[in-house]
Every structure is written in C-alpha cells, then in structure tokens.
Coordinates of C-alpha atoms in Angstrom, one line a residue:
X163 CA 28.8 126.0 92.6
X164 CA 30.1 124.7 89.7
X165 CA 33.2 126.7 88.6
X166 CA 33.6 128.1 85.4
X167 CA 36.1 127.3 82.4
X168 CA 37.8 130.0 83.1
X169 CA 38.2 129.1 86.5
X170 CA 38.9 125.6 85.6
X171 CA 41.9 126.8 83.6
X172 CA 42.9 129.3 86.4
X173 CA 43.0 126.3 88.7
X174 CA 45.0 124.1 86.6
X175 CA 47.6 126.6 86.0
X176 CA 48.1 127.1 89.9
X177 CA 48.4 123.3 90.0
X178 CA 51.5 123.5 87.6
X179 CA 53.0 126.3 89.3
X180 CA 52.7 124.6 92.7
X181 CA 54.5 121.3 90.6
X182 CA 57.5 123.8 89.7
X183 CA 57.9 125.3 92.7
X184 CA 58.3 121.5 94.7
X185 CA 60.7 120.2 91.9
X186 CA 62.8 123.9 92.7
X187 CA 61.9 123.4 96.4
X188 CA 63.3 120.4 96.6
X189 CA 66.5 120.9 94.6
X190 CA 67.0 124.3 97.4
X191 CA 66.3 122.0 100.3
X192 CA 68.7 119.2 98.8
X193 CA 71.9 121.8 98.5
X194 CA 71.3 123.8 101.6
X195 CA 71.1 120.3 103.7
X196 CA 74.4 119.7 102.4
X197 CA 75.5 123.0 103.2
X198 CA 74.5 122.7 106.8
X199 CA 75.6 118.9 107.3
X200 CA 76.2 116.0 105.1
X201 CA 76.5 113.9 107.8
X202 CA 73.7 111.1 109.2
X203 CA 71.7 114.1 109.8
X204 CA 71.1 115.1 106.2
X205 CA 67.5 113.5 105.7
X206 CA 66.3 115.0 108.9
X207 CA 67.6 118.7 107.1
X208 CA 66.5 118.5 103.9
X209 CA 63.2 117.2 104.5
X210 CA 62.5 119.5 107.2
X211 CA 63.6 122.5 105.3
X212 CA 61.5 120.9 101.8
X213 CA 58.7 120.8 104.5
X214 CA 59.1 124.3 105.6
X215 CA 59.6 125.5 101.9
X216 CA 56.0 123.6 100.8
X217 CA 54.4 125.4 103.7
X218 CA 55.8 129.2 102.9
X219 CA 55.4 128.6 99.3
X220 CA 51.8 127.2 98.8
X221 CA 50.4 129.3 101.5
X222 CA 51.8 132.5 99.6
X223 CA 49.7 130.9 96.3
X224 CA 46.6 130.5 98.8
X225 CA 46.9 134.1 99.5
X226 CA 47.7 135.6 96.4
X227 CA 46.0 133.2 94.0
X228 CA 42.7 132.7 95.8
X229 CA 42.9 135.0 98.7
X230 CA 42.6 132.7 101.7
X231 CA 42.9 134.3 104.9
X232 CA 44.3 130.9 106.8
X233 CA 45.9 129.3 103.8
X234 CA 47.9 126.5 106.2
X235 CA 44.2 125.6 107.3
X236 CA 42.4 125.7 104.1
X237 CA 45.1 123.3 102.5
X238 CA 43.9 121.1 105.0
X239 CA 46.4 122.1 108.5
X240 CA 43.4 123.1 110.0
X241 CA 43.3 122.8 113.9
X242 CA 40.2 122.0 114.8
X243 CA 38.7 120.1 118.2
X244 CA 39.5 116.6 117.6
X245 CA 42.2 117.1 115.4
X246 CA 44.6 115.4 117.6
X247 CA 41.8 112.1 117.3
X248 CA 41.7 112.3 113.9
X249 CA 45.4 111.6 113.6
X250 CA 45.0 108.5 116.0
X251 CA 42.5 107.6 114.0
X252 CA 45.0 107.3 111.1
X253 CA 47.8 106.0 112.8
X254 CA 45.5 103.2 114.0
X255 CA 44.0 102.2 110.4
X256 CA 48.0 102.3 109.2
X257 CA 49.1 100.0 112.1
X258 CA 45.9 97.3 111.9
X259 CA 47.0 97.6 108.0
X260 CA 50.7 97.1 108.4
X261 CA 49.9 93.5 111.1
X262 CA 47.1 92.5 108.4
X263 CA 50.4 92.5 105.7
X264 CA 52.7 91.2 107.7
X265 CA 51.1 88.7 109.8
X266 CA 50.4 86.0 106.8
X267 CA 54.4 86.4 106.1
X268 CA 55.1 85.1 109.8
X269 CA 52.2 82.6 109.5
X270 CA 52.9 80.8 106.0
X271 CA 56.2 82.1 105.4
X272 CA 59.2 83.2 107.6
X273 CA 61.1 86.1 109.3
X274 CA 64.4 86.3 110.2
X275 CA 65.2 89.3 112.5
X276 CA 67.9 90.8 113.9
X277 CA 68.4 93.4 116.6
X278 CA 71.7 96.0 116.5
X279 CA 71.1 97.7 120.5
X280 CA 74.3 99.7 119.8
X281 CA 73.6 103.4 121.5
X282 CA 74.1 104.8 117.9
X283 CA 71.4 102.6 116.4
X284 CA 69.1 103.4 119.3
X285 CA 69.5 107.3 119.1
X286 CA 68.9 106.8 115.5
X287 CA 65.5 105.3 115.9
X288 CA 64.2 108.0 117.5
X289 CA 66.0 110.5 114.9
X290 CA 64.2 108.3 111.7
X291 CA 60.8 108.6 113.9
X292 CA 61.2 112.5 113.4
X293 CA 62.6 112.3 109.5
X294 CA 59.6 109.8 108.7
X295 CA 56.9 111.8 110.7
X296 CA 58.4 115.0 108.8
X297 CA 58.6 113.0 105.3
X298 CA 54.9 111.7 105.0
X299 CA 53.2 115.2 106.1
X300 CA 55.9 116.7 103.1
X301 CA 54.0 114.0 101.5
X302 CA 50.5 114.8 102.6
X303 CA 51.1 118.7 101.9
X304 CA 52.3 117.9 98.2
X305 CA 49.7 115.3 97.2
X306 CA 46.7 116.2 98.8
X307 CA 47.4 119.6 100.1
X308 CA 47.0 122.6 97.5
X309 CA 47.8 121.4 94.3
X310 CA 45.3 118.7 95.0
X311 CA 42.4 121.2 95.9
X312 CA 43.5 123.1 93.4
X313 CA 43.0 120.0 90.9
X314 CA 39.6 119.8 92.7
X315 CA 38.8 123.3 91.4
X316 CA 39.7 122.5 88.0
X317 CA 38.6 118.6 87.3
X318 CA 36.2 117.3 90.2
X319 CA 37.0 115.0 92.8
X320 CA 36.8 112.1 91.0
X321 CA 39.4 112.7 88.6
X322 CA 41.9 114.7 90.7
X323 CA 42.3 111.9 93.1
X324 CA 42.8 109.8 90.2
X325 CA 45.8 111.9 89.0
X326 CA 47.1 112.6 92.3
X327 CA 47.0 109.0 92.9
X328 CA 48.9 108.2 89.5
X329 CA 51.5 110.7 90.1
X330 CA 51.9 109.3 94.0
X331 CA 52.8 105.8 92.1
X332 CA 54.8 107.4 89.7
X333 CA 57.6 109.2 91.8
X334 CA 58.1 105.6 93.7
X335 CA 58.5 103.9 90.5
X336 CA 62.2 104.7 91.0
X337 CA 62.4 102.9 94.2
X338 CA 64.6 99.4 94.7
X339 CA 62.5 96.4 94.5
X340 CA 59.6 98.2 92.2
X341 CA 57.6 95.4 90.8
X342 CA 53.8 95.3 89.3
X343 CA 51.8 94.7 92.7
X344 CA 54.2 97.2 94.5
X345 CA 53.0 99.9 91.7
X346 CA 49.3 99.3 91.9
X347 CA 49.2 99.1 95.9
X348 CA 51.1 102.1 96.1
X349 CA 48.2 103.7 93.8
X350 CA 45.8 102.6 96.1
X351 CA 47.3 103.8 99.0
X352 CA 47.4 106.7 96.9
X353 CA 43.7 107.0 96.6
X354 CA 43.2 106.0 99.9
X355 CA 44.8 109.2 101.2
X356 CA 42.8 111.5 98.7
X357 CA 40.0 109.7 100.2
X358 CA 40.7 110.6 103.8
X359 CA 41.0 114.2 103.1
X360 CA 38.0 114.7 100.7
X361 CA 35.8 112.6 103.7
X362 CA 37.3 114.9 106.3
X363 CA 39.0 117.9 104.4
X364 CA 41.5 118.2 106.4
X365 CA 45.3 116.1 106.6
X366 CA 45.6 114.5 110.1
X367 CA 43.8 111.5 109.0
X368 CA 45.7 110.7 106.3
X369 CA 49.1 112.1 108.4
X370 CA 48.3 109.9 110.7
X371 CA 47.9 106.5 108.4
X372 CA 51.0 107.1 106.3
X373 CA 53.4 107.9 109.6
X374 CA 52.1 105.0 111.4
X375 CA 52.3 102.7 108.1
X376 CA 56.3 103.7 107.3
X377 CA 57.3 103.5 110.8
X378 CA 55.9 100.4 111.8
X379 CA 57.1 99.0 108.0
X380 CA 60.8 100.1 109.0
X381 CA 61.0 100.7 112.5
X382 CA 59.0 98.1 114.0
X383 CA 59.4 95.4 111.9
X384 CA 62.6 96.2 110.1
X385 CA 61.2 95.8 106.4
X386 CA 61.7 97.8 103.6
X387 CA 58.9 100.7 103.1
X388 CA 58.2 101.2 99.2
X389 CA 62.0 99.6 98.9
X390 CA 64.0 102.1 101.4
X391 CA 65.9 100.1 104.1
X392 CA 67.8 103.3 105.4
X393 CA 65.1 103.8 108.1
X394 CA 65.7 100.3 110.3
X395 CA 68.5 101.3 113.0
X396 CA 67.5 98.7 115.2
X397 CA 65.6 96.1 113.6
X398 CA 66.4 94.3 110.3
X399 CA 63.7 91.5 109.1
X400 CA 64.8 88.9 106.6
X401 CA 61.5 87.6 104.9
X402 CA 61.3 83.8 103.3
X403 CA 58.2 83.2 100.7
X404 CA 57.4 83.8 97.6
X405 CA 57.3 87.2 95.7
X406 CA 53.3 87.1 95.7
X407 CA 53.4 86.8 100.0
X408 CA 56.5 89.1 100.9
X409 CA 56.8 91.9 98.5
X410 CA 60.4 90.8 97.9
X411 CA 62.9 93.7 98.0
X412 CA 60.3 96.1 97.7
X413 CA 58.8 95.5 100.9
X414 CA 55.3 94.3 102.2
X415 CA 53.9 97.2 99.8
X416 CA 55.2 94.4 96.5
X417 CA 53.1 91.8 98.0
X418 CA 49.4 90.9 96.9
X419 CA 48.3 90.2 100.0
X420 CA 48.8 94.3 100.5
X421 CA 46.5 94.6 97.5
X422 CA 43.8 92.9 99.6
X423 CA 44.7 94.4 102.6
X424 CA 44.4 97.9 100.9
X425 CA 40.7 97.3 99.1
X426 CA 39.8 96.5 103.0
X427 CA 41.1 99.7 104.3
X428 CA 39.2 101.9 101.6
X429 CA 36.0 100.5 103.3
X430 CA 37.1 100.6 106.4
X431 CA 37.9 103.8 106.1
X432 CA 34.4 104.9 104.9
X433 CA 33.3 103.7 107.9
X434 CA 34.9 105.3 110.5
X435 CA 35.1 108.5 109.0
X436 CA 31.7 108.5 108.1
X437 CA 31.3 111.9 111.5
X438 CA 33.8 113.5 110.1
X439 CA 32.6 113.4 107.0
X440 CA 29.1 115.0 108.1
X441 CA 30.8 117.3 110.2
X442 CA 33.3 119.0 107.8
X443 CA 33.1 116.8 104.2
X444 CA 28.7 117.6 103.3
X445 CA 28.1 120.5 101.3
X446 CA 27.1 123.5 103.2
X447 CA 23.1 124.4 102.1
X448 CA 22.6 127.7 101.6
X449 CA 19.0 129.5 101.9
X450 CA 16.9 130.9 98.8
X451 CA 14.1 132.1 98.0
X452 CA 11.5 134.2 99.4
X453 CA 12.1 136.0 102.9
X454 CA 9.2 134.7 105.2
X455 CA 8.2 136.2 108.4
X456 CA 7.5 133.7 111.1
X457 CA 5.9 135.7 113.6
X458 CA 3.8 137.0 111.1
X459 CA 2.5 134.2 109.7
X460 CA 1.6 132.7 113.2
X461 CA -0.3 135.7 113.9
X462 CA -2.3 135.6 110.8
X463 CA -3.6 132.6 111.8
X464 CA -4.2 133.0 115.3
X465 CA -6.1 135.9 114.0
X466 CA -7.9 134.2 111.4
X467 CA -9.1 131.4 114.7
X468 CA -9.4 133.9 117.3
X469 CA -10.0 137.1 116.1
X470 CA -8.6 140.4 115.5
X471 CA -5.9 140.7 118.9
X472 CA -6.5 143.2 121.2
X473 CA -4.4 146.5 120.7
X474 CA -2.0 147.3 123.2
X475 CA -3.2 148.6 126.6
X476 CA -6.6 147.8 125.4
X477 CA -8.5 145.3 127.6
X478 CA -10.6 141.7 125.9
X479 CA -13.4 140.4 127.8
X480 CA -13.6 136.6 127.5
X481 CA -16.6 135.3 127.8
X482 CA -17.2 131.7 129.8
X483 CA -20.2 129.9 129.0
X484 CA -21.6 126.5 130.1
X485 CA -22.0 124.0 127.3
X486 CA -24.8 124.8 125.0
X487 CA -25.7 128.2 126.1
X488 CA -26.1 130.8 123.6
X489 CA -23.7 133.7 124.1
X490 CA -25.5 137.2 125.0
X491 CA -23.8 139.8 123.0
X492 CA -21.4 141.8 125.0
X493 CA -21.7 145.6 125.6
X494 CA -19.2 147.7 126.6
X495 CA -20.4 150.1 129.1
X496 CA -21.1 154.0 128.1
X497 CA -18.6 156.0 130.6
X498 CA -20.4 157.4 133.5
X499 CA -21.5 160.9 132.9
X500 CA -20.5 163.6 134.8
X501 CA -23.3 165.8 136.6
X502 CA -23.2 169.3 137.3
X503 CA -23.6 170.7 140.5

C-alpha cells in the first residue's frame, strides 16, 4: 500500500531524528571511550558503545514511532534459519571482490610487503578483527537499518538507496587519499549494500560483505581500506603502479579497476540472492474479494451430474445395467402391513 503524504512526511521526519540522534550518539560514545581508556583500546570502546547506543536508540523510535514489536528484527537483525549462511554468503562476495582488486596490482604492478610478528602486533590483529566486525554492522545499522527503511516509507526504494548511498560517500570524503574513483566506488559499494538488504530485508548479507571486504583490505593484505592504515598490525603492503591500478593512498577502493570489479558484484549479487529474495524480499499477496465456499461449489456440481445426494441415514439404490438396456423404473417397496390376529 502506497503510504500517504502524511505518512511520507511522518517518515522523513523520523529519518532526521534518527540523523541527530547518531551525530549525539556518536559524540557520547567518543567522550565516554575516553573516559574508560584512551589507550590502544579506544576504537574497540567507542565503536562498541556507538553500536550499543544505535541499537537502544533506533529500536526505542521502532517502538514508539511505528510500534514494532521486535524493532532489532524489523530494522533488519532478524534471526532467521539461514541467517548464519546469509552472512557467509557476504563475506564470500567481499573476499572474491577484494582478490578481483588486488590481484591485477600483483599481476601488472607490484607489492612490497612486510610482516611485524611482534606478540603486540599479533594480539592486535585479532583485537582490529573485533573493532572492524563491530565498525561495519555500526555501519550497516546506520545506513541501511532504520533511517533507511524509514526513507523507504517516505521516498521509495529507488530513491532512498540513492540518498543513503550519497551520504555513505559523503562521510568518507574526509578520509586520507580521497580521490574521484575512490568517491564513486565507495557510492557503489554504497548501493550495493542497500541492494543486499532490499533483496533479502534483512543485514547479514550485507554485514557479511563489508567485514570480509575491510578485513581482508587491512588485515590480510595490509592495504589501506577507504584510506585508514591503523587496522594493519601485522601486515603492511607497499603498492607500485599507477594511480588508475592501485588506488594510491586511498587504498584499492581509489583504483578503477574497483569500479569494475564493483559493477560485477551488483550482478553477482542479483544472482545469488535471487532465494532470498523470494523468500523474504516479494510482496506478500493478500486475498480479496468475494468469500467462496469450496465444498459447496463441488457439491453443486456433483449434484447437478448425479443428482440430488442422498440425506443422511437414508439409503440410494444404484442401479447396474448391461450396455444398452433400458433402465426399469425403480420402486421402493410399500412396508409390509401388519395383520391382526
């Protein structure tokens, strides 16, 4: 059903109140994360807590504003059967993307790695797994978690995961290394994610595509993700090419071969969420009309073929004829009268 302009309005207006409350969200997590330690442990804090304040606070809009009953599931933290695949099936679209980038860079340009195995860098790792597993679902849950249903209500698919996608570019447009290509893949791989949750409305997939894309970027190949290079303990690439190949400070996310890549991963994402999508994504058709009796109808007919039925505990006589006989009428015997004595 199409909503009305009052609802439209109504819908907006939640999306700007959700937009406040992350900018005061995150300013809360930022100054209580220093609080609590300003140490190497301060992005693990604050994004955890800016998680945890995302969660409470949009799920208090879903259950004032629009009166969900399971507002963590109906922004899309819905745990279904398969939920746990649907991630995987992310993660494994963000790692083929990830080789597809960097692969041509080893092939027709150069790497230049270097390993720290200090104990410090090691334990480190598996810290910046958590902080970048943490990061892209406080990601996921901004961008295409209530304010971007929300923006559904109020301009139609189309156009909200247009604007979600131009306002995914636009708070990177601050990162190191920002150059043209780096902007307009990142606005893909904003669309890309809108995509995965309006095919399978729900987050996993696209959880699962922009963990495994950051940490393989960082962690497994120790490159720069959207310009960031304070998530490779272990692993620092050097990359030798031109801008167009490696992306240049801003990572393999500046390169046009990521452009490509990207347009590739829209389709292949329509492919292999095309079940999920006709599982969860198809409108739900809802009966009208006329109420119509089944088992009435088929008796009609059978009536209108075979005759009247027989009333209950009242006994039919079939008659069997040969072929081509003419059928004697049937009479039902008189009851046998009673004599006196």
């Amino acid at each position: 059903m199409t909503p009305s302009w009052a609802g439209r309005v109504r819908a907006l207006c939640w999306v700007l109140i959700a937009a406040a409350y992350y900018l005061l969200a995150e300013q809360v997590a930022g100054q209580a994360a220093r609080g609590f330690t300003p140490g190497d442990y301060y992005d693990l804090v604050s994004r955890s807590m800016l998680l945890f304040l995302l969660l409470l606070g949009f799920a208090g809009m879903g259950l004032v504003g629009q009166h969900q009953r399971q507002p963590l599931a109906a922004m899309g933290l819905v745990f279904r059967p398969g939920w746990r695949s649907e991630f995987a099936l992310g993660s494994v679209l963000g790692w083929a993307g990830i080789l597809a980038t960097v692969l041509p860079v080893a092939l027709f340009g150069g790497l230049l790695v270097h390993f720290d195995l200090s104990l410090h860098q090691v334990l480190f790792l598996v810290v910046d797994g958590v902080v970048l597993a943490v990061a892209s679902l406080t990601e996921e849950v901004l961008f295409r978690g209530y304010p971007f249903q929300r923006l559904i209500e109020a301009t139609g698919p189309f156009f909200a995961v247009v604007i979600m996608a131009l306002a995914f570019a636009a708070v990177h447009r601050q990162n190191p290394g920002v150059s043209t290509a780096g902007m307009v893949t990142t606005l893909l791989a904003g669309w890309l994610l809108g995509l995965a949750y309006l095919r399978t409305r729900a987050l996993w997939v696209g959880w699962g595509f922009h963990f495994a894309w950051n940490a393989s970027t960082c962690l497994l190949f120790g490159l720069p993700v959207s310009g960031v290079t304070l998530f490779s303990p272990v692993v620092t690439t050097y990359t030798r090419g031109p801008m167009w190949l490696t992306g240049a400070g801003y990572g393999p996310e500046g390169s046009a071969v990521t452009l490509v890549v990207m347009l590739g991963l829209l389709v292949a994402l329509a492919r292999v969420t095309r079940e999920l999508r006709h599982r969860y994504a198809l409108p739900v058709i809802v009966p009208g009309g006329l109420a119509v009796d089944i088992d009435a109808l088929a008796r009609r007919q059978h009536e209108q073929g075979m005759g009247p039925a027989a009333a209950p505990g009242e006994q039919q006589l079939v008659q069997i004829l040969a072929p081509g006989a003419n059928p004697a009428p049937l009479v039902k015997p008189a009851p046998a009268r009673e004599e006196g004595p």
